[in-house]
PDB file of C-alpha atoms in Angstrom:
ATOM      1  CA  MET K1161       9.154  15.132   7.910  1.00 43.00           C
ATOM      2  CA  THR K1162       5.924  15.480   9.820  1.00 45.00           C
ATOM      3  CA  ILE K1163       2.675  14.122   8.558  1.00 49.00           C
ATOM      4  CA  THR K1164       1.340  17.698   8.219  1.00 46.00           C
ATOM      5  CA  SER K1165       4.031  18.582   5.681  1.00 56.00           C
ATOM      6  CA  LEU K1166       2.982  15.770   3.361  1.00 70.00           C
ATOM      7  CA  HIS K1167       0.633  15.912   0.395  1.00 85.00           C
ATOM      8  CA  PRO K1168      -2.800  14.825   1.705  1.00 89.00           C
ATOM      9  CA  ARG K1169      -2.826  11.579  -0.309  1.00 93.00           C
ATOM     10  CA  ARG K1170       0.737  10.754   0.784  1.00 95.00           C
ATOM     11  CA  ALA K1171      -0.283  11.263   4.412  1.00 94.00           C
ATOM     12  CA  ALA K1172      -3.329   9.051   3.830  1.00 95.00           C
ATOM     13  CA  ARG K1173      -1.167   6.317   2.309  1.00 97.00           C
ATOM     14  CA  GLU K1174       1.259   6.465   5.221  1.00 96.00           C
ATOM     15  CA  CYS K1175      -1.667   6.219   7.622  1.00 96.00           C
ATOM     16  CA  THR K1176      -3.001   3.226   5.682  1.00 97.00           C
ATOM     17  CA  LEU K1177       0.424   1.567   5.817  1.00 98.00           C
ATOM     18  CA  LYS K1178       0.509   2.021   9.584  1.00 97.00           C
ATOM     19  CA  ALA K1179      -3.077   0.790   9.942  1.00 97.00           C
ATOM     20  CA  VAL K1180      -2.487  -2.391   7.919  1.00 97.00           C
ATOM     21  CA  PHE K1181       0.767  -3.045   9.782  1.00 97.00           C
ATOM     22  CA  ALA K1182      -0.996  -2.641  13.145  1.00 96.00           C
ATOM     23  CA  TYR K1183      -3.900  -4.784  11.954  1.00 96.00           C
ATOM     24  CA  ASN K1184      -1.520  -7.595  10.970  1.00 94.00           C
ATOM     25  CA  PHE K1185       0.041  -7.655  14.432  1.00 92.00           C
ATOM     26  CA  SER K1186      -2.909  -6.968  16.719  1.00 91.00           C
ATOM     27  CA  ASN K1187      -6.367  -8.213  17.524  1.00 83.00           C
ATOM     28  CA  ASN K1188      -7.929  -4.790  16.996  1.00 87.00           C
ATOM     29  CA  GLU K1189     -10.503  -4.056  14.333  1.00 92.00           C
ATOM     30  CA  GLY K1190      -9.429  -1.884  11.447  1.00 91.00           C
ATOM     31  CA  SER K1191     -11.896   0.851  12.346  1.00 92.00           C
ATOM     32  CA  ILE K1192     -10.396   1.134  15.835  1.00 94.00           C
ATOM     33  CA  ILE K1193      -6.847   1.270  14.487  1.00 95.00           C
ATOM     34  CA  ILE K1194      -7.737   3.943  11.935  1.00 95.00           C
ATOM     35  CA  ALA K1195      -9.608   5.994  14.550  1.00 94.00           C
ATOM     36  CA  GLN K1196      -6.561   5.877  16.835  1.00 94.00           C
ATOM     37  CA  LEU K1197      -4.231   6.986  14.031  1.00 94.00           C
ATOM     38  CA  ILE K1198      -6.536   9.863  13.104  1.00 91.00           C
ATOM     39  CA  GLU K1199      -6.814  10.882  16.755  1.00 92.00           C
ATOM     40  CA  LYS K1200      -3.011  11.160  16.904  1.00 92.00           C
ATOM     41  CA  ASN K1201      -2.900  13.013  13.551  1.00 88.00           C
ATOM     42  CA  PRO K1202      -6.154  15.009  13.222  1.00 87.00           C
ATOM     43  CA  GLU K1203      -4.942  16.726  10.055  1.00 88.00           C
ATOM     44  CA  ILE K1204      -5.483  13.486   8.107  1.00 90.00           C
ATOM     45  CA  LYS K1205      -9.146  13.294   9.110  1.00 92.00           C
ATOM     46  CA  LYS K1206     -10.208  14.904   5.817  1.00 93.00           C
ATOM     47  CA  ASN K1207      -8.731  11.864   4.041  1.00 94.00           C
ATOM     48  CA  LYS K1208     -10.457   9.303   6.235  1.00 95.00           C
ATOM     49  CA  ASP K1209     -12.630   8.015   3.372  1.00 96.00           C
ATOM     50  CA  PHE K1210      -9.570   7.282   1.222  1.00 97.00           C
ATOM     51  CA  ILE K1211      -7.756   5.653   4.158  1.00 96.00           C
ATOM     52  CA  VAL K1212     -10.733   3.417   4.951  1.00 96.00           C
ATOM     53  CA  LEU K1213     -11.255   2.562   1.270  1.00 97.00           C
ATOM     54  CA  LEU K1214      -7.639   1.553   0.677  1.00 98.00           C
ATOM     55  CA  PHE K1215      -7.379  -0.248   4.027  1.00 97.00           C
ATOM     56  CA  ASN K1216     -10.518  -2.280   3.269  1.00 97.00           C
ATOM     57  CA  TYR K1217      -9.299  -3.197  -0.218  1.00 98.00           C
ATOM     58  CA  VAL K1218      -5.967  -4.389   1.186  1.00 98.00           C
ATOM     59  CA  ILE K1219      -7.594  -6.491   3.917  1.00 97.00           C
ATOM     60  CA  LYS K1220     -10.314  -7.897   1.642  1.00 98.00           C
ATOM     61  CA  HIS K1221      -7.849  -8.887  -1.086  1.00 98.00           C
ATOM     62  CA  MET K1222      -4.996 -10.114   1.136  1.00 96.00           C
ATOM     63  CA  LEU K1223      -4.792 -13.625  -0.381  1.00 96.00           C
ATOM     64  CA  TRP K1224      -5.275 -12.464  -3.965  1.00 97.00           C
ATOM     65  CA  THR K1225      -2.537  -9.836  -3.664  1.00 97.00           C
ATOM     66  CA  ASP K1226      -0.234 -12.451  -2.093  1.00 95.00           C
ATOM     67  CA  LYS K1227      -0.720 -14.637  -5.178  1.00 95.00           C
ATOM     68  CA  LEU K1228      -0.070 -11.702  -7.479  1.00 96.00           C
ATOM     69  CA  ILE K1229       3.110 -10.788  -5.615  1.00 96.00           C
ATOM     70  CA  LYS K1230       4.296 -14.424  -5.618  1.00 95.00           C
ATOM     71  CA  ALA K1231       3.759 -14.606  -9.372  1.00 94.00           C
ATOM     72  CA  HIS K1232       6.225 -11.742  -9.865  1.00 94.00           C
ATOM     73  CA  LEU K1233       8.928 -12.845  -7.431  1.00 93.00           C
ATOM     74  CA  GLU K1234      11.967 -14.387  -9.060  1.00 85.00           C
ATOM     75  CA  ASN K1235      14.049 -16.743  -6.909  1.00 80.00           C
ATOM     76  CA  TRP K1236      12.426 -15.318  -3.804  1.00 80.00           C
ATOM     77  CA  GLU K1237       9.815 -16.575  -1.343  1.00 84.00           C
ATOM     78  CA  ILE K1238       7.046 -14.250  -0.213  1.00 85.00           C
ATOM     79  CA  ASP K1239       7.777 -15.143   3.427  1.00 83.00           C
ATOM     80  CA  ARG K1240      11.188 -13.490   3.030  1.00 89.00           C
ATOM     81  CA  VAL K1241       9.745 -10.183   1.797  1.00 93.00           C
ATOM     82  CA  ALA K1242       9.801  -7.502   4.500  1.00 94.00           C
ATOM     83  CA  GLN K1243       6.373  -6.850   6.035  1.00 96.00           C
ATOM     84  CA  ILE K1244       6.453  -3.160   5.121  1.00 98.00           C
ATOM     85  CA  ASP K1245       7.328  -4.021   1.518  1.00 97.00           C
ATOM     86  CA  LYS K1246       4.516  -6.568   1.367  1.00 98.00           C
ATOM     87  CA  ILE K1247       2.009  -4.037   2.656  1.00 98.00           C
ATOM     88  CA  LEU K1248       3.194  -1.360   0.224  1.00 99.00           C
ATOM     89  CA  LEU K1249       2.933  -3.855  -2.640  1.00 98.00           C
ATOM     90  CA  LYS K1250      -0.592  -4.804  -1.576  1.00 99.00           C
ATOM     91  CA  MET K1251      -1.575  -1.143  -1.305  1.00 99.00           C
ATOM     92  CA  GLY K1252      -0.118  -0.439  -4.735  1.00 99.00           C
ATOM     93  CA  ILE K1253      -1.852  -3.417  -6.318  1.00 99.00           C
ATOM     94  CA  CYS K1254      -5.187  -2.393  -4.808  1.00 99.00           C
ATOM     95  CA  GLU K1255      -4.807   1.184  -6.025  1.00 98.00           C
ATOM     96  CA  ILE K1256      -3.914  -0.010  -9.536  1.00 98.00           C
ATOM     97  CA  TYR K1257      -6.820  -2.450  -9.775  1.00 97.00           C
ATOM     98  CA  PHE K1258      -9.582  -0.754  -7.803  1.00 98.00           C
ATOM     99  CA  ILE K1259      -9.071   3.017  -7.542  1.00 97.00           C
ATOM    100  CA  ASP K1260      -9.602   4.470 -10.997  1.00 94.00           C
ATOM    101  CA  ASP K1261      -8.970   8.143 -10.244  1.00 94.00           C
ATOM    102  CA  ILE K1262      -5.283   7.587  -9.442  1.00 96.00           C
ATOM    103  CA  PRO K1263      -2.935   7.021 -12.388  1.00 96.00           C
ATOM    104  CA  PRO K1264      -1.016   3.761 -11.829  1.00 97.00           C
ATOM    105  CA  LYS K1265       2.335   5.479 -12.419  1.00 97.00           C
ATOM    106  CA  VAL K1266       1.497   7.878  -9.561  1.00 97.00           C
ATOM    107  CA  THR K1267       0.634   4.907  -7.348  1.00 98.00           C
ATOM    108  CA  ILE K1268       3.924   3.182  -8.155  1.00 98.00           C
ATOM    109  CA  SER K1269       5.898   6.359  -7.515  1.00 98.00           C
ATOM    110  CA  GLU K1270       4.130   6.938  -4.198  1.00 98.00           C
ATOM    111  CA  MET K1271       4.812   3.394  -2.965  1.00 98.00           C
ATOM    112  CA  VAL K1272       8.471   3.740  -3.945  1.00 98.00           C
ATOM    113  CA  GLU K1273       8.771   7.072  -2.109  1.00 98.00           C
ATOM    114  CA  ILE K1274       7.071   5.732   1.019  1.00 98.00           C
ATOM    115  CA  SER K1275       9.393   2.707   0.988  1.00 98.00           C
ATOM    116  CA  LYS K1276      12.366   5.087   1.105  1.00 98.00           C
ATOM    117  CA  ILE K1277      11.087   6.336   4.465  1.00 97.00           C
ATOM    118  CA  TYR K1278       9.831   3.138   6.086  1.00 97.00           C
ATOM    119  CA  SER K1279      11.825   0.260   4.620  1.00 97.00           C
ATOM    120  CA  THR K1280      15.278  -0.860   3.517  1.00 95.00           C
ATOM    121  CA  ASP K1281      17.665   0.678   1.002  1.00 96.00           C
ATOM    122  CA  GLU K1282      16.833  -2.100  -1.474  1.00 94.00           C
ATOM    123  CA  SER K1283      13.076  -1.701  -1.136  1.00 96.00           C
ATOM    124  CA  PRO K1284      12.459   1.140  -3.613  1.00 98.00           C
ATOM    125  CA  VAL K1285      13.948  -0.797  -6.547  1.00 97.00           C
ATOM    126  CA  PHE K1286      12.199  -4.006  -5.457  1.00 96.00           C
ATOM    127  CA  ILE K1287       8.797  -2.333  -5.074  1.00 98.00           C
ATOM    128  CA  ASN K1288       9.164  -0.441  -8.342  1.00 98.00           C
ATOM    129  CA  GLY K1289       9.996  -3.657 -10.204  1.00 97.00           C
ATOM    130  CA  ILE K1290       7.124  -5.691  -8.790  1.00 97.00           C
ATOM    131  CA  LEU K1291       4.498  -2.956  -9.160  1.00 98.00           C
ATOM    132  CA  ASP K1292       5.657  -2.136 -12.684  1.00 98.00           C
ATOM    133  CA  ALA K1293       5.297  -5.815 -13.652  1.00 97.00           C
ATOM    134  CA  VAL K1294       1.860  -5.974 -12.007  1.00 97.00           C
ATOM    135  CA  TYR K1295       0.799  -2.837 -13.877  1.00 98.00           C
ATOM    136  CA  LYS K1296       1.955  -4.274 -17.215  1.00 97.00           C
ATOM    137  CA  ASP K1297      -0.092  -7.422 -16.549  1.00 95.00           C
ATOM    138  CA  TYR K1298      -3.062  -5.256 -15.576  1.00 95.00           C
ATOM    139  CA  GLN K1299      -2.792  -3.332 -18.870  1.00 94.00           C
ATOM    140  CA  LYS K1300      -2.730  -6.608 -20.826  1.00 92.00           C
ATOM    141  CA  GLN K1301      -5.833  -7.845 -18.981  1.00 89.00           C
ATOM    142  CA  LYS K1302      -7.700  -4.615 -19.718  1.00 83.00           C
ATOM    143  CA  LYS K1303      -7.019  -4.999 -23.452  1.00 77.00           C
ATOM    144  CA  VAL K1304      -8.494  -8.502 -23.566  1.00 65.00           C
TER     145      VAL K1304
END
């Protein structure tokens, strides 16, 4: 599946995943990484604002999202979680908490679907479970 055949938000999420992954393993600034990804895939340029927004939330809240993920891991250390899964979880958490115009269930579904492409066979169930638990906690916090 090419990036042009994707829904615009799906393509933007995949670009964000790639940008965060590259950021974690390089010395480049996020803006440079995103510009390079858009240059290679000009059709996602119209979603640049969303990509930058989500990327910045993920980077800014890296430690907080780690703590949130750790709190929902059972008999598992965060260091053992695949990098792609960690990034997708962080993206999902940031969408749930900070991007109000996207229903959380859509966010969870999108992260699960992207994990089917970029991660392991076990990842979709794992990501769904963690993000669902995070969302339930988020709902409880909103009621208080």
